[in-house]
């Protein structure tokens, strides 16, 4: 299959892209194209206009801003995967990216494209949920900032409006020395996860858990934070028994059933993978 006919636009600035999006009917934004182009080829999507964001330099880049990491929406996944700043200050993102597609897709795929596509099994939205990210969205009326907890509205549906462009992501960083873990189960390496689990842990001076974040992917319409499990971890010593007991709570979620796995199987995976992610986070956190 090949895509239906469309008009191609290549803006050089974010303002120009926003203007085109506001003035053209049935327009789609092209970031990395790793999801959009196949959908166009199969004619699941039939845009009349394609607005290519690849020539907009201001939409790419990785910047450390104190205790926040700012990532331009057009930053390639491969650049994030090998960024020294990401490895040092946001290692959960680096670990999760190793599960995203294959080298060829990461060479072109962008973080903004992944968030906008908002597949419920995707790794990058899961990391953003774990870090309580803030998403920056540009529109003809200016720029607004959306907490990631309010970003996903439904299955593959986000808060980005039809005349808006996701321009950047800011990740609040955890303290140096925190622990992290990411585990997923997929049918084949590079496939979307059946279930994935991301964990972050900070310890206090006595070695007990002072702060925790646990997020699941693949169980519903988007990333799922587990505040009850996080609260159960705070104040405990991160030993095997306590971590395993907390991981059991991940199996009490409501999980979807589909052609890939039943809800019961997803709950089983949630327990197992969360236990592994927490064990890694405890081992790595000092």
XYZ file of C-alpha atoms in Angstrom:
286
model
C 0.000 0.000 0.000
C 1.006 3.604 -0.554
C -0.399 6.736 1.071
C -3.238 8.683 -0.481
C -2.257 11.977 -2.183
C -1.397 14.869 0.141
C 0.256 18.289 0.059
C 3.677 18.529 1.734
C 4.771 21.516 3.863
C 8.236 22.090 5.384
C 8.143 24.991 7.877
C 11.406 26.373 9.232
C 10.116 27.649 12.582
C 7.688 26.524 15.257
C 5.567 29.627 14.682
C 5.290 28.777 10.992
C 4.294 25.179 11.792
C 1.611 26.338 14.226
C 0.292 28.778 11.638
C 0.066 26.091 8.976
C -1.681 23.714 11.340
C -4.247 26.374 12.236
C -4.950 27.312 8.618
C -5.010 23.919 6.883
C -7.839 21.418 7.109
C -7.126 17.753 7.806
C -3.393 18.293 8.421
C -1.020 15.948 10.234
C 2.390 16.624 11.772
C 5.381 14.526 10.698
C 8.015 13.993 13.393
C 10.033 10.764 13.092
C 7.317 9.121 11.020
C 7.804 5.678 12.575
C 4.109 5.418 13.438
C 2.511 7.964 11.117
C 3.985 6.764 7.819
C 2.943 3.096 8.207
C -0.555 4.242 9.192
C -0.678 6.419 6.071
C 0.635 3.577 3.917
C -2.158 1.319 5.167
C -4.561 4.240 4.736
C -5.657 4.178 8.340
C -4.953 7.916 8.132
C -5.781 10.041 5.091
C -4.418 13.552 5.693
C -4.769 16.209 3.013
C -1.688 18.031 4.301
C 1.546 16.800 5.890
C 3.535 19.333 7.941
C 7.146 18.187 8.348
C 8.731 19.297 11.649
C 12.206 17.981 10.821
C 13.544 21.322 9.632
C 12.725 23.159 12.881
C 15.977 23.294 14.872
C 14.365 24.900 17.933
C 12.334 21.742 18.536
C 15.373 19.524 19.218
C 17.980 19.338 21.965
C 18.701 18.156 25.512
C 19.270 20.789 28.207
C 19.944 20.357 31.913
C 18.169 23.101 33.873
C 19.165 22.520 37.489
C 16.870 19.795 38.775
C 14.965 19.491 35.470
C 15.830 17.946 32.120
C 14.336 19.733 29.125
C 14.023 17.718 25.925
C 12.883 19.172 22.632
C 10.049 17.221 21.068
C 12.044 16.493 17.899
C 14.996 15.002 19.772
C 15.781 11.590 18.281
C 15.501 8.541 20.497
C 19.008 7.507 19.468
C 20.392 10.824 20.727
C 18.652 10.329 24.064
C 19.899 6.743 24.254
C 23.547 7.846 24.033
C 23.319 11.190 25.859
C 25.744 11.493 28.784
C 23.330 13.879 30.528
C 20.476 11.386 30.257
C 22.678 8.526 31.459
C 23.834 10.483 34.507
C 20.657 12.278 35.547
C 17.773 10.282 34.049
C 19.009 6.676 33.747
C 15.470 5.268 33.710
C 14.944 6.889 30.300
C 18.175 5.422 28.944
C 17.247 1.944 30.131
C 13.720 2.153 28.734
C 14.944 3.334 25.329
C 16.839 0.073 24.839
C 13.418 -1.583 24.496
C 12.076 0.875 21.894
C 11.865 -0.721 18.450
C 15.257 -1.269 16.830
C 18.301 0.857 16.061
C 16.868 1.889 12.704
C 13.602 3.134 14.206
C 15.371 4.898 17.085
C 17.546 6.724 14.540
C 14.424 8.467 13.235
C 11.867 8.211 16.026
C 11.418 11.212 18.341
C 10.281 11.515 21.929
C 7.601 14.014 20.946
C 6.266 11.689 18.282
C 6.004 8.841 20.764
C 4.167 10.969 23.320
C 1.779 12.335 20.696
C 1.035 8.835 19.389
C 0.449 7.749 23.019
C 0.422 4.015 22.547
C -0.509 2.518 25.955
C 2.418 0.065 25.730
C 5.066 2.624 24.709
C 8.131 3.080 26.882
C 8.695 6.832 26.638
C 5.247 7.856 27.945
C 5.819 5.400 30.811
C 9.070 7.133 31.800
C 7.390 10.542 31.569
C 4.608 9.347 33.868
C 7.153 7.934 36.323
C 9.006 11.263 36.446
C 5.862 13.446 36.656
C 6.893 15.192 33.450
C 5.457 18.454 32.190
C 4.586 18.737 28.502
C 4.931 22.036 26.665
C 2.361 22.632 23.925
C 2.461 25.492 21.404
C -0.654 26.959 19.768
C -1.634 30.150 17.909
C -2.499 31.665 21.289
C 0.870 30.949 22.893
C 2.409 28.135 24.915
C 0.832 26.136 27.719
C 2.299 23.569 30.109
C 0.414 20.386 30.927
C 1.306 18.008 33.791
C 1.754 14.528 32.381
C -0.966 13.180 34.661
C -3.394 15.346 32.641
C -1.797 14.727 29.236
C -3.411 11.406 28.301
C -7.170 11.673 27.812
C -8.023 8.212 26.475
C -6.661 5.432 24.273
C -4.124 7.061 21.911
C -5.694 10.458 22.680
C -3.831 13.333 24.298
C -4.432 16.901 25.430
C -2.723 18.249 22.295
C -5.422 20.061 20.319
C -5.925 19.954 16.535
C -4.171 23.320 16.112
C -1.366 22.629 18.620
C 2.180 21.250 18.494
C 3.917 19.369 21.293
C 7.157 21.366 21.541
C 9.099 20.113 24.588
C 9.104 17.854 27.618
C 10.513 18.685 31.040
C 11.406 15.853 33.403
C 11.824 16.699 37.111
C 14.962 14.826 38.106
C 15.445 12.617 41.125
C 18.423 13.135 43.393
C 21.847 11.772 42.355
C 22.221 8.271 43.723
C 18.576 7.293 43.316
C 17.731 3.793 42.142
C 15.906 2.881 38.956
C 14.624 -0.211 37.196
C 12.735 -0.962 33.994
C 11.484 -4.350 32.863
C 9.072 -5.351 30.134
C 7.718 -8.452 28.466
C 7.092 -8.424 24.710
C 6.464 -11.197 22.209
C 9.667 -10.260 20.371
C 12.512 -7.882 21.119
C 11.517 -4.464 19.816
C 7.760 -5.097 19.871
C 5.500 -2.999 22.028
C 5.333 -4.342 25.571
C 2.556 -6.638 26.682
C 3.322 -5.172 30.113
C 6.203 -2.997 31.320
C 7.097 -1.691 34.765
C 9.243 1.314 35.695
C 10.452 1.951 39.248
C 12.309 4.786 40.985
C 13.512 4.771 44.594
C 15.215 7.328 46.839
C 16.561 6.427 50.273
C 16.967 8.573 53.353
C 20.027 8.721 55.601
C 18.988 5.578 57.467
C 18.674 3.547 54.267
C 14.888 3.436 54.259
C 12.833 4.368 51.232
C 11.941 8.058 51.378
C 10.303 8.313 47.968
C 9.105 5.865 45.346
C 7.533 5.860 41.889
C 6.075 2.801 40.162
C 4.425 2.944 36.724
C 2.938 0.251 34.511
C 2.478 0.215 30.746
C 0.288 -2.042 28.627
C -2.437 -2.586 31.201
C -4.956 0.082 30.156
C -5.384 3.162 27.985
C -2.060 4.716 29.032
C 0.699 4.629 31.649
C -0.609 3.741 35.093
C 1.014 5.097 38.270
C 0.514 2.988 41.396
C 0.270 5.435 44.339
C -0.927 2.758 46.778
C 2.158 0.670 46.061
C 4.401 3.760 46.297
C 2.941 4.674 49.686
C 3.459 1.102 50.900
C 7.172 1.334 50.051
C 7.869 4.621 51.830
C 9.486 4.061 55.210
C 10.500 0.466 54.533
C 13.976 -0.985 54.222
C 14.327 -2.076 50.557
C 14.988 -5.734 51.255
C 13.748 -8.613 49.151
C 10.762 -9.492 51.328
C 9.415 -5.963 51.566
C 9.859 -5.362 47.846
C 8.128 -8.615 46.922
C 5.230 -7.818 49.252
C 4.819 -4.383 47.691
C 5.005 -5.817 44.160
C 1.970 -7.985 44.920
C -0.115 -4.805 44.908
C 0.666 -4.385 41.208
C -1.381 -7.509 40.586
C -4.532 -5.913 41.987
C -5.057 -3.494 39.089
C -7.793 -3.624 36.491
C -6.059 -4.800 33.306
C -7.402 -5.006 29.768
C -7.851 -8.242 27.854
C -7.184 -8.379 24.111
C -5.820 -10.701 21.432
C -2.324 -10.454 22.948
C -3.050 -11.333 26.576
C -5.835 -11.722 29.092
C -6.315 -9.358 32.013
C -5.254 -12.129 34.418
C -2.008 -12.686 32.524
C -1.302 -8.958 32.496
C -1.835 -8.801 36.252
C 0.614 -11.681 36.669
C 3.167 -9.859 34.509
C 2.588 -6.648 36.468
C 3.497 -8.409 39.717
C 6.562 -10.149 38.320
C 7.974 -7.223 36.352
C 7.360 -4.750 39.162
C 9.229 -7.036 41.525
C 12.192 -7.103 39.145
C 12.121 -3.331 38.558
C 12.000 -2.656 42.301
C 14.863 -5.097 42.936
C 16.993 -3.257 40.371
C 16.082 0.118 41.841
C 16.975 -1.020 45.351
C 20.276 -2.486 44.179
C 21.273 0.644 42.281
C 20.114 3.223 44.823
C 22.579 4.212 47.523
